[in-house]
Amino acid sequence: MKKLFLILLISMANFLFAGNDPYIKISVAKDGSGDFTSIQKAINSIRDLGPAEALVFIKSGIYNEKVVIPSSKHKITLEGENKDNTVITNNDFSGKLDSFNEKMTTFNSYTFLVMGDDIKVSNLTIQNSSCNEGQAVSLHVEGDRFVIKNSNILGCQDTIYSATNHSRQYFENCYIEGTTDFIFGQATVVFKNCTIKSLADSYITAAATEAERHYGFVFFDCKLIAKEGITKVYLGRPWRPYAKTVFINTEMGNHIVPEGWNPWKGDKMFPDKEKTAYYAEFGSKGDGGNISKRVSWSHQLTKKDLKNYTLEKIFNDWNPNMSNK
């Protein structure tokens, strides 16, 4: 009996102190050499509300899928073999007819939808190949504590939908491209060391931060570039009245207009959003980083203000560089 108790105790200790090792590892490969040939089938196979991290390793290939991680799945890591050669792609867009012969909207046009909490993504390309047909989301995130690193997010209008008021999201070393409002939504999001490419004369961000939130979109050490011939791009415009967007130590190309921000006039429901939106910069550099002609209702942060822009403060004590809790 004592021996059995000791075995159980050791087993429990091994489980509790297993560190960050996933409790299950699954592989996906187009050629059939993995556990699954479909990313969605691999996700579906993972136990709902599993006990720890589940790792899905995706071998290089083009996966023509519309991928969903539902709210019943959490603590899943998707890791691609190579970010440029491991591609999830789809081409849905607002106005396209679905299988029920009904028109899609922006909010179900996604290629990849994340509703579960504690999802991590790395070394992948997520693409919506539809362009100039309507809003076409590549990555739509609703879950909390979402992390994506070393990945490409490609699209045109509405590339990234950082959705829901409760969601906290972290993007690091990512390449993001799009045309209009291609980073938009209500979530609290940090972009660190990301390259952001404008493909049209338009707007980069369209935050819809809710009034009680202290932070919306925060960019650290990013680089803003543009397709050749693009010369008139705004840092952002407020989708909703309390939009919050801040660029810190960001290199801005000459495609960024001198005024920087746009008030989104013509919205009859919210006519004076520049009075309540919070748009700010610190240490902007490059040809587009000249702040002398910025709109009067934007802000320039001081060094003292930067104390409020740490990951812990922005994310209310969550540190995305620590293991999932």
PDB file of N, CA and C in Angstrom, residues 180-277:
ATOM      1  N   THR A 180      -6.798  49.134 -46.208  1.00  0.00           N
ATOM      2  CA  THR A 180      -7.588  50.070 -45.420  1.00  0.00           C
ATOM      3  C   THR A 180      -7.959  49.476 -44.058  1.00  0.00           C
ATOM      4  N   ASP A 181      -7.716  50.245 -42.985  1.00  0.00           N
ATOM      5  CA  ASP A 181      -8.098  49.815 -41.630  1.00  0.00           C
ATOM      6  C   ASP A 181      -7.631  48.380 -41.368  1.00  0.00           C
ATOM      7  N   PHE A 182      -6.429  48.064 -41.784  1.00  0.00           N
ATOM      8  CA  PHE A 182      -6.049  46.651 -41.774  1.00  0.00           C
ATOM      9  C   PHE A 182      -5.568  46.138 -40.420  1.00  0.00           C
ATOM     10  N   ILE A 183      -5.598  47.006 -39.413  1.00  0.00           N
ATOM     11  CA  ILE A 183      -5.482  46.567 -38.019  1.00  0.00           C
ATOM     12  C   ILE A 183      -6.628  47.260 -37.290  1.00  0.00           C
ATOM     13  N   PHE A 184      -7.662  46.510 -36.895  1.00  0.00           N
ATOM     14  CA  PHE A 184      -8.853  47.163 -36.350  1.00  0.00           C
ATOM     15  C   PHE A 184      -9.478  46.314 -35.241  1.00  0.00           C
ATOM     16  N   GLY A 185     -10.268  46.983 -34.379  1.00  0.00           N
ATOM     17  CA  GLY A 185     -10.991  46.243 -33.351  1.00  0.00           C
ATOM     18  C   GLY A 185     -10.956  46.865 -31.975  1.00  0.00           C
ATOM     19  N   GLN A 186     -11.563  46.172 -31.025  1.00  0.00           N
ATOM     20  CA  GLN A 186     -11.763  46.667 -29.664  1.00  0.00           C
ATOM     21  C   GLN A 186     -10.699  46.206 -28.682  1.00  0.00           C
ATOM     22  N   ALA A 187      -9.906  45.215 -29.025  1.00  0.00           N
ATOM     23  CA  ALA A 187      -9.015  44.568 -28.072  1.00  0.00           C
ATOM     24  C   ALA A 187      -7.855  45.468 -27.632  1.00  0.00           C
ATOM     25  N   THR A 188      -7.189  45.025 -26.561  1.00  0.00           N
ATOM     26  CA  THR A 188      -5.939  45.642 -26.114  1.00  0.00           C
ATOM     27  C   THR A 188      -4.801  44.850 -26.738  1.00  0.00           C
ATOM     28  N   VAL A 189      -4.003  45.514 -27.580  1.00  0.00           N
ATOM     29  CA  VAL A 189      -3.030  44.793 -28.396  1.00  0.00           C
ATOM     30  C   VAL A 189      -1.686  45.505 -28.383  1.00  0.00           C
ATOM     31  N   VAL A 190      -0.617  44.721 -28.263  1.00  0.00           N
ATOM     32  CA  VAL A 190       0.748  45.240 -28.391  1.00  0.00           C
ATOM     33  C   VAL A 190       1.386  44.628 -29.632  1.00  0.00           C
ATOM     34  N   PHE A 191       2.019  45.485 -30.429  1.00  0.00           N
ATOM     35  CA  PHE A 191       2.805  45.064 -31.581  1.00  0.00           C
ATOM     36  C   PHE A 191       4.264  45.425 -31.294  1.00  0.00           C
ATOM     37  N   LYS A 192       5.128  44.427 -31.254  1.00  0.00           N
ATOM     38  CA  LYS A 192       6.533  44.631 -30.908  1.00  0.00           C
ATOM     39  C   LYS A 192       7.422  44.183 -32.070  1.00  0.00           C
ATOM     40  N   ASN A 193       8.295  45.098 -32.534  1.00  0.00           N
ATOM     41  CA  ASN A 193       9.239  44.777 -33.614  1.00  0.00           C
ATOM     42  C   ASN A 193       8.533  44.229 -34.854  1.00  0.00           C
ATOM     43  N   CYS A 194       7.415  44.818 -35.206  1.00  0.00           N
ATOM     44  CA  CYS A 194       6.681  44.360 -36.379  1.00  0.00           C
ATOM     45  C   CYS A 194       6.919  45.291 -37.574  1.00  0.00           C
ATOM     46  N   THR A 195       6.906  44.716 -38.754  1.00  0.00           N
ATOM     47  CA  THR A 195       6.967  45.493 -39.993  1.00  0.00           C
ATOM     48  C   THR A 195       5.562  45.548 -40.574  1.00  0.00           C
ATOM     49  N   ILE A 196       5.092  46.764 -40.841  1.00  0.00           N
ATOM     50  CA  ILE A 196       3.710  46.975 -41.245  1.00  0.00           C
ATOM     51  C   ILE A 196       3.698  47.692 -42.585  1.00  0.00           C
ATOM     52  N   LYS A 197       3.173  47.019 -43.604  1.00  0.00           N
ATOM     53  CA  LYS A 197       3.249  47.539 -44.970  1.00  0.00           C
ATOM     54  C   LYS A 197       1.879  47.963 -45.483  1.00  0.00           C
ATOM     55  N   SER A 198       1.778  49.204 -45.915  1.00  0.00           N
ATOM     56  CA  SER A 198       0.552  49.725 -46.520  1.00  0.00           C
ATOM     57  C   SER A 198       0.584  49.460 -48.021  1.00  0.00           C
ATOM     58  N   LEU A 199      -0.508  48.875 -48.525  1.00  0.00           N
ATOM     59  CA  LEU A 199      -0.601  48.547 -49.940  1.00  0.00           C
ATOM     60  C   LEU A 199      -1.444  49.553 -50.717  1.00  0.00           C
ATOM     61  N   ALA A 200      -1.982  50.563 -50.015  1.00  0.00           N
ATOM     62  CA  ALA A 200      -2.811  51.585 -50.664  1.00  0.00           C
ATOM     63  C   ALA A 200      -2.746  52.873 -49.867  1.00  0.00           C
ATOM     64  N   ASP A 201      -3.112  53.978 -50.501  1.00  0.00           N
ATOM     65  CA  ASP A 201      -3.249  55.252 -49.797  1.00  0.00           C
ATOM     66  C   ASP A 201      -4.501  55.173 -48.940  1.00  0.00           C
ATOM     67  N   SER A 202      -4.316  55.014 -47.631  1.00  0.00           N
ATOM     68  CA  SER A 202      -5.491  54.785 -46.781  1.00  0.00           C
ATOM     69  C   SER A 202      -5.101  54.923 -45.312  1.00  0.00           C
ATOM     70  N   TYR A 203      -5.607  54.022 -44.477  1.00  0.00           N
ATOM     71  CA  TYR A 203      -5.433  54.102 -43.025  1.00  0.00           C
ATOM     72  C   TYR A 203      -4.877  52.778 -42.510  1.00  0.00           C
ATOM     73  N   ILE A 204      -3.940  52.858 -41.557  1.00  0.00           N
ATOM     74  CA  ILE A 204      -3.370  51.633 -40.994  1.00  0.00           C
ATOM     75  C   ILE A 204      -4.289  51.051 -39.924  1.00  0.00           C
ATOM     76  N   THR A 205      -4.650  51.845 -38.932  1.00  0.00           N
ATOM     77  CA  THR A 205      -5.427  51.335 -37.805  1.00  0.00           C
ATOM     78  C   THR A 205      -6.822  51.944 -37.745  1.00  0.00           C
ATOM     79  N   ALA A 206      -7.730  51.182 -37.157  1.00  0.00           N
ATOM     80  CA  ALA A 206      -9.080  51.671 -36.864  1.00  0.00           C
ATOM     81  C   ALA A 206      -9.511  51.031 -35.544  1.00  0.00           C
ATOM     82  N   ALA A 207      -9.035  51.621 -34.450  1.00  0.00           N
ATOM     83  CA  ALA A 207      -9.350  51.080 -33.130  1.00  0.00           C
ATOM     84  C   ALA A 207     -10.788  51.404 -32.733  1.00  0.00           C
ATOM     85  N   ALA A 208     -11.360  50.525 -31.924  1.00  0.00           N
ATOM     86  CA  ALA A 208     -12.717  50.733 -31.402  1.00  0.00           C
ATOM     87  C   ALA A 208     -12.706  50.530 -29.893  1.00  0.00           C
ATOM     88  N   THR A 209     -11.624  50.979 -29.258  1.00  0.00           N
ATOM     89  CA  THR A 209     -11.447  50.816 -27.818  1.00  0.00           C
ATOM     90  C   THR A 209     -12.663  51.337 -27.053  1.00  0.00           C
ATOM     91  N   GLU A 210     -13.082  50.598 -26.043  1.00  0.00           N
ATOM     92  CA  GLU A 210     -14.218  51.053 -25.247  1.00  0.00           C
ATOM     93  C   GLU A 210     -13.756  52.042 -24.179  1.00  0.00           C
ATOM     94  N   ALA A 211     -14.670  52.878 -23.737  1.00  0.00           N
ATOM     95  CA  ALA A 211     -14.330  54.042 -22.909  1.00  0.00           C
ATOM     96  C   ALA A 211     -13.560  53.681 -21.641  1.00  0.00           C
ATOM     97  N   GLU A 212     -13.909  52.554 -21.021  1.00  0.00           N
ATOM     98  CA  GLU A 212     -13.297  52.223 -19.728  1.00  0.00           C
ATOM     99  C   GLU A 212     -11.906  51.609 -19.860  1.00  0.00           C
ATOM    100  N   ARG A 213     -11.469  51.292 -21.075  1.00  0.00           N
ATOM    101  CA  ARG A 213     -10.153  50.699 -21.281  1.00  0.00           C
ATOM    102  C   ARG A 213      -9.080  51.788 -21.359  1.00  0.00           C
ATOM    103  N   HIS A 214      -7.962  51.554 -20.654  1.00  0.00           N
ATOM    104  CA  HIS A 214      -6.868  52.523 -20.650  1.00  0.00           C
ATOM    105  C   HIS A 214      -5.976  52.387 -21.885  1.00  0.00           C
ATOM    106  N   TYR A 215      -5.995  51.217 -22.529  1.00  0.00           N
ATOM    107  CA  TYR A 215      -5.109  50.979 -23.659  1.00  0.00           C
ATOM    108  C   TYR A 215      -5.882  50.329 -24.807  1.00  0.00           C
ATOM    109  N   GLY A 216      -5.481  50.676 -26.016  1.00  0.00           N
ATOM    110  CA  GLY A 216      -6.029  50.049 -27.207  1.00  0.00           C
ATOM    111  C   GLY A 216      -4.918  49.349 -27.960  1.00  0.00           C
ATOM    112  N   PHE A 217      -4.426  49.974 -29.049  1.00  0.00           N
ATOM    113  CA  PHE A 217      -3.309  49.437 -29.812  1.00  0.00           C
ATOM    114  C   PHE A 217      -2.038  50.187 -29.424  1.00  0.00           C
ATOM    115  N   VAL A 218      -0.977  49.435 -29.090  1.00  0.00           N
ATOM    116  CA  VAL A 218       0.316  50.040 -28.747  1.00  0.00           C
ATOM    117  C   VAL A 218       1.392  49.381 -29.602  1.00  0.00           C
ATOM    118  N   PHE A 219       2.151  50.215 -30.325  1.00  0.00           N
ATOM    119  CA  PHE A 219       3.215  49.737 -31.204  1.00  0.00           C
ATOM    120  C   PHE A 219       4.564  50.127 -30.614  1.00  0.00           C
ATOM    121  N   PHE A 220       5.432  49.131 -30.404  1.00  0.00           N
ATOM    122  CA  PHE A 220       6.786  49.368 -29.911  1.00  0.00           C
ATOM    123  C   PHE A 220       7.805  48.985 -30.988  1.00  0.00           C
ATOM    124  N   ASP A 221       8.715  49.908 -31.301  1.00  0.00           N
ATOM    125  CA  ASP A 221       9.871  49.587 -32.148  1.00  0.00           C
ATOM    126  C   ASP A 221       9.465  48.931 -33.468  1.00  0.00           C
ATOM    127  N   CYS A 222       8.400  49.427 -34.049  1.00  0.00           N
ATOM    128  CA  CYS A 222       7.924  48.872 -35.319  1.00  0.00           C
ATOM    129  C   CYS A 222       8.467  49.673 -36.497  1.00  0.00           C
ATOM    130  N   LYS A 223       8.207  49.179 -37.693  1.00  0.00           N
ATOM    131  CA  LYS A 223       8.643  49.846 -38.918  1.00  0.00           C
ATOM    132  C   LYS A 223       7.466  49.921 -39.875  1.00  0.00           C
ATOM    133  N   LEU A 224       7.128  51.143 -40.316  1.00  0.00           N
ATOM    134  CA  LEU A 224       6.024  51.349 -41.241  1.00  0.00           C
ATOM    135  C   LEU A 224       6.584  51.564 -42.640  1.00  0.00           C
ATOM    136  N   ILE A 225       6.220  50.685 -43.565  1.00  0.00           N
ATOM    137  CA  ILE A 225       6.702  50.782 -44.940  1.00  0.00           C
ATOM    138  C   ILE A 225       5.488  50.773 -45.884  1.00  0.00           C
ATOM    139  N   ALA A 226       5.735  50.957 -47.161  1.00  0.00           N
ATOM    140  CA  ALA A 226       4.630  51.009 -48.111  1.00  0.00           C
ATOM    141  C   ALA A 226       5.039  50.449 -49.461  1.00  0.00           C
ATOM    142  N   LYS A 227       4.036  49.986 -50.181  1.00  0.00           N
ATOM    143  CA  LYS A 227       4.210  49.579 -51.568  1.00  0.00           C
ATOM    144  C   LYS A 227       4.663  50.784 -52.402  1.00  0.00           C
ATOM    145  N   GLU A 228       5.427  50.544 -53.427  1.00  0.00           N
ATOM    146  CA  GLU A 228       5.910  51.626 -54.280  1.00  0.00           C
ATOM    147  C   GLU A 228       4.737  52.443 -54.839  1.00  0.00           C
ATOM    148  N   GLY A 229       4.871  53.753 -54.764  1.00  0.00           N
ATOM    149  CA  GLY A 229       3.834  54.640 -55.284  1.00  0.00           C
ATOM    150  C   GLY A 229       2.794  55.065 -54.267  1.00  0.00           C
ATOM    151  N   ILE A 230       2.860  54.507 -53.076  1.00  0.00           N
ATOM    152  CA  ILE A 230       1.905  54.859 -52.020  1.00  0.00           C
ATOM    153  C   ILE A 230       2.465  56.056 -51.252  1.00  0.00           C
ATOM    154  N   THR A 231       1.679  57.141 -51.161  1.00  0.00           N
ATOM    155  CA  THR A 231       2.212  58.398 -50.618  1.00  0.00           C
ATOM    156  C   THR A 231       1.317  59.069 -49.581  1.00  0.00           C
ATOM    157  N   LYS A 232       0.145  58.512 -49.302  1.00  0.00           N
ATOM    158  CA  LYS A 232      -0.777  59.198 -48.399  1.00  0.00           C
ATOM    159  C   LYS A 232      -1.470  58.201 -47.473  1.00  0.00           C
ATOM    160  N   VAL A 233      -0.780  57.893 -46.387  1.00  0.00           N
ATOM    161  CA  VAL A 233      -1.293  56.918 -45.415  1.00  0.00           C
ATOM    162  C   VAL A 233      -1.372  57.565 -44.038  1.00  0.00           C
ATOM    163  N   TYR A 234      -2.503  57.373 -43.370  1.00  0.00           N
ATOM    164  CA  TYR A 234      -2.701  57.855 -42.006  1.00  0.00           C
ATOM    165  C   TYR A 234      -2.355  56.751 -41.009  1.00  0.00           C
ATOM    166  N   LEU A 235      -1.834  57.157 -39.860  1.00  0.00           N
ATOM    167  CA  LEU A 235      -1.535  56.188 -38.797  1.00  0.00           C
ATOM    168  C   LEU A 235      -2.801  55.516 -38.296  1.00  0.00           C
ATOM    169  N   GLY A 236      -3.894  56.256 -38.297  1.00  0.00           N
ATOM    170  CA  GLY A 236      -5.138  55.660 -37.846  1.00  0.00           C
ATOM    171  C   GLY A 236      -6.301  56.614 -37.923  1.00  0.00           C
ATOM    172  N   ARG A 237      -7.481  56.035 -37.802  1.00  0.00           N
ATOM    173  CA  ARG A 237      -8.714  56.801 -37.665  1.00  0.00           C
ATOM    174  C   ARG A 237      -9.604  56.051 -36.687  1.00  0.00           C
ATOM    175  N   PRO A 238     -10.432  56.767 -35.928  1.00  0.00           N
ATOM    176  CA  PRO A 238     -11.216  56.115 -34.868  1.00  0.00           C
ATOM    177  C   PRO A 238     -12.473  55.442 -35.401  1.00  0.00           C
ATOM    178  N   TRP A 239     -12.513  54.115 -35.308  1.00  0.00           N
ATOM    179  CA  TRP A 239     -13.721  53.376 -35.676  1.00  0.00           C
ATOM    180  C   TRP A 239     -14.842  53.715 -34.695  1.00  0.00           C
ATOM    181  N   ARG A 240     -14.462  53.878 -33.427  1.00  0.00           N
ATOM    182  CA  ARG A 240     -15.425  54.249 -32.389  1.00  0.00           C
ATOM    183  C   ARG A 240     -14.833  55.409 -31.571  1.00  0.00           C
ATOM    184  N   PRO A 241     -15.670  56.141 -30.814  1.00  0.00           N
ATOM    185  CA  PRO A 241     -15.244  57.421 -30.222  1.00  0.00           C
ATOM    186  C   PRO A 241     -14.042  57.364 -29.297  1.00  0.00           C
ATOM    187  N   TYR A 242     -13.844  56.248 -28.566  1.00  0.00           N
ATOM    188  CA  TYR A 242     -12.772  56.211 -27.568  1.00  0.00           C
ATOM    189  C   TYR A 242     -11.561  55.410 -28.053  1.00  0.00           C
ATOM    190  N   ALA A 243     -11.391  55.379 -29.354  1.00  0.00           N
ATOM    191  CA  ALA A 243     -10.242  54.693 -29.949  1.00  0.00           C
ATOM    192  C   ALA A 243      -8.936  55.169 -29.306  1.00  0.00           C
ATOM    193  N   LYS A 244      -8.059  54.214 -29.020  1.00  0.00           N
ATOM    194  CA  LYS A 244      -6.749  54.539 -28.440  1.00  0.00           C
ATOM    195  C   LYS A 244      -5.669  53.811 -29.239  1.00  0.00           C
ATOM    196  N   THR A 245      -4.716  54.589 -29.753  1.00  0.00           N
ATOM    197  CA  THR A 245      -3.596  54.022 -30.510  1.00  0.00           C
ATOM    198  C   THR A 245      -2.344  54.835 -30.219  1.00  0.00           C
ATOM    199  N   VAL A 246      -1.243  54.133 -29.909  1.00  0.00           N
ATOM    200  CA  VAL A 246       0.013  54.791 -29.541  1.00  0.00           C
ATOM    201  C   VAL A 246       1.168  54.129 -30.291  1.00  0.00           C
ATOM    202  N   PHE A 247       2.023  54.944 -30.896  1.00  0.00           N
ATOM    203  CA  PHE A 247       3.247  54.462 -31.543  1.00  0.00           C
ATOM    204  C   PHE A 247       4.449  54.942 -30.739  1.00  0.00           C
ATOM    205  N   ILE A 248       5.292  54.003 -30.307  1.00  0.00           N
ATOM    206  CA  ILE A 248       6.470  54.318 -29.503  1.00  0.00           C
ATOM    207  C   ILE A 248       7.725  53.841 -30.236  1.00  0.00           C
ATOM    208  N   ASN A 249       8.651  54.778 -30.472  1.00  0.00           N
ATOM    209  CA  ASN A 249       9.927  54.466 -31.131  1.00  0.00           C
ATOM    210  C   ASN A 249       9.731  53.709 -32.446  1.00  0.00           C
ATOM    211  N   THR A 250       8.841  54.236 -33.268  1.00  0.00           N
ATOM    212  CA  THR A 250       8.510  53.584 -34.534  1.00  0.00           C
ATOM    213  C   THR A 250       9.114  54.350 -35.708  1.00  0.00           C
ATOM    214  N   GLU A 251       9.700  53.600 -36.642  1.00  0.00           N
ATOM    215  CA  GLU A 251      10.246  54.187 -37.860  1.00  0.00           C
ATOM    216  C   GLU A 251       9.142  54.293 -38.904  1.00  0.00           C
ATOM    217  N   MET A 252       8.926  55.505 -39.407  1.00  0.00           N
ATOM    218  CA  MET A 252       7.819  55.747 -40.317  1.00  0.00           C
ATOM    219  C   MET A 252       8.336  56.244 -41.659  1.00  0.00           C
ATOM    220  N   GLY A 253       7.929  55.584 -42.736  1.00  0.00           N
ATOM    221  CA  GLY A 253       8.334  55.991 -44.068  1.00  0.00           C
ATOM    222  C   GLY A 253       7.642  57.259 -44.519  1.00  0.00           C
ATOM    223  N   ASN A 254       8.050  57.783 -45.672  1.00  0.00           N
ATOM    224  CA  ASN A 254       7.500  59.053 -46.140  1.00  0.00           C
ATOM    225  C   ASN A 254       6.075  58.935 -46.682  1.00  0.00           C
ATOM    226  N   HIS A 255       5.508  57.744 -46.633  1.00  0.00           N
ATOM    227  CA  HIS A 255       4.108  57.574 -47.020  1.00  0.00           C
ATOM    228  C   HIS A 255       3.157  58.046 -45.923  1.00  0.00           C
ATOM    229  N   ILE A 256       3.667  58.233 -44.701  1.00  0.00           N
ATOM    230  CA  ILE A 256       2.830  58.714 -43.598  1.00  0.00           C
ATOM    231  C   ILE A 256       2.616  60.216 -43.760  1.00  0.00           C
ATOM    232  N   VAL A 257       1.349  60.631 -43.790  1.00  0.00           N
ATOM    233  CA  VAL A 257       1.029  62.051 -44.013  1.00  0.00           C
ATOM    234  C   VAL A 257       1.472  62.884 -42.810  1.00  0.00           C
ATOM    235  N   PRO A 258       1.835  64.154 -43.028  1.00  0.00           N
ATOM    236  CA  PRO A 258       2.322  64.993 -41.926  1.00  0.00           C
ATOM    237  C   PRO A 258       1.347  65.114 -40.763  1.00  0.00           C
ATOM    238  N   GLU A 259       0.031  65.160 -41.041  1.00  0.00           N
ATOM    239  CA  GLU A 259      -0.948  65.306 -39.958  1.00  0.00           C
ATOM    240  C   GLU A 259      -1.100  64.023 -39.130  1.00  0.00           C
ATOM    241  N   GLY A 260      -0.691  62.913 -39.670  1.00  0.00           N
ATOM    242  CA  GLY A 260      -0.636  61.669 -38.914  1.00  0.00           C
ATOM    243  C   GLY A 260      -1.947  60.928 -38.756  1.00  0.00           C
ATOM    244  N   TRP A 261      -2.968  61.634 -38.269  1.00  0.00           N
ATOM    245  CA  TRP A 261      -4.218  60.989 -37.859  1.00  0.00           C
ATOM    246  C   TRP A 261      -5.413  61.605 -38.582  1.00  0.00           C
ATOM    247  N   ASN A 262      -6.480  60.801 -38.709  1.00  0.00           N
ATOM    248  CA  ASN A 262      -7.692  61.266 -39.384  1.00  0.00           C
ATOM    249  C   ASN A 262      -8.878  61.151 -38.429  1.00  0.00           C
ATOM    250  N   PRO A 263      -9.785  62.145 -38.383  1.00  0.00           N
ATOM    251  CA  PRO A 263     -10.882  62.117 -37.415  1.00  0.00           C
ATOM    252  C   PRO A 263     -12.084  61.270 -37.828  1.00  0.00           C
ATOM    253  N   TRP A 264     -12.068  60.732 -39.039  1.00  0.00           N
ATOM    254  CA  TRP A 264     -13.174  59.925 -39.575  1.00  0.00           C
ATOM    255  C   TRP A 264     -14.473  60.735 -39.585  1.00  0.00           C
ATOM    256  N   LYS A 265     -14.456  61.827 -40.285  1.00  0.00           N
ATOM    257  CA  LYS A 265     -15.646  62.656 -40.436  1.00  0.00           C
ATOM    258  C   LYS A 265     -16.690  61.932 -41.295  1.00  0.00           C
ATOM    259  N   GLY A 266     -17.949  62.300 -41.090  1.00  0.00           N
ATOM    260  CA  GLY A 266     -19.014  61.709 -41.879  1.00  0.00           C
ATOM    261  C   GLY A 266     -19.726  60.559 -41.211  1.00  0.00           C
ATOM    262  N   ASP A 267     -19.284  60.184 -40.008  1.00  0.00           N
ATOM    263  CA  ASP A 267     -19.964  59.141 -39.245  1.00  0.00           C
ATOM    264  C   ASP A 267     -21.113  59.795 -38.474  1.00  0.00           C
ATOM    265  N   LYS A 268     -22.338  59.648 -38.956  1.00  0.00           N
ATOM    266  CA  LYS A 268     -23.477  60.357 -38.369  1.00  0.00           C
ATOM    267  C   LYS A 268     -23.769  59.930 -36.942  1.00  0.00           C
ATOM    268  N   MET A 269     -23.496  58.691 -36.617  1.00  0.00           N
ATOM    269  CA  MET A 269     -23.765  58.211 -35.264  1.00  0.00           C
ATOM    270  C   MET A 269     -22.753  58.761 -34.264  1.00  0.00           C
ATOM    271  N   PHE A 270     -21.493  58.919 -34.722  1.00  0.00           N
ATOM    272  CA  PHE A 270     -20.419  59.435 -33.864  1.00  0.00           C
ATOM    273  C   PHE A 270     -19.713  60.554 -34.620  1.00  0.00           C
ATOM    274  N   PRO A 271     -20.250  61.771 -34.610  1.00  0.00           N
ATOM    275  CA  PRO A 271     -19.744  62.836 -35.481  1.00  0.00           C
ATOM    276  C   PRO A 271     -18.448  63.508 -35.043  1.00  0.00           C
ATOM    277  N   ASP A 272     -18.095  63.441 -33.759  1.00  0.00           N
ATOM    278  CA  ASP A 272     -16.934  64.199 -33.265  1.00  0.00           C
ATOM    279  C   ASP A 272     -15.957  63.302 -32.522  1.00  0.00           C
ATOM    280  N   LYS A 273     -15.521  62.247 -33.156  1.00  0.00           N
ATOM    281  CA  LYS A 273     -14.689  61.254 -32.485  1.00  0.00           C
ATOM    282  C   LYS A 273     -13.310  61.783 -32.094  1.00  0.00           C
ATOM    283  N   GLU A 274     -12.837  62.828 -32.783  1.00  0.00           N
ATOM    284  CA  GLU A 274     -11.522  63.376 -32.431  1.00  0.00           C
ATOM    285  C   GLU A 274     -11.522  64.006 -31.040  1.00  0.00           C
ATOM    286  N   LYS A 275     -12.701  64.293 -30.477  1.00  0.00           N
ATOM    287  CA  LYS A 275     -12.788  64.892 -29.144  1.00  0.00           C
ATOM    288  C   LYS A 275     -12.575  63.858 -28.037  1.00  0.00           C
ATOM    289  N   THR A 276     -12.777  62.592 -28.353  1.00  0.00           N
ATOM    290  CA  THR A 276     -12.674  61.543 -27.332  1.00  0.00           C
ATOM    291  C   THR A 276     -11.596  60.501 -27.634  1.00  0.00           C
ATOM    292  N   ALA A 277     -11.174  60.384 -28.882  1.00  0.00           N
ATOM    293  CA  ALA A 277     -10.123  59.423 -29.230  1.00  0.00           C
ATOM    294  C   ALA A 277      -8.794  59.845 -28.602  1.00  0.00           C
TER     295      ALA A 277
END
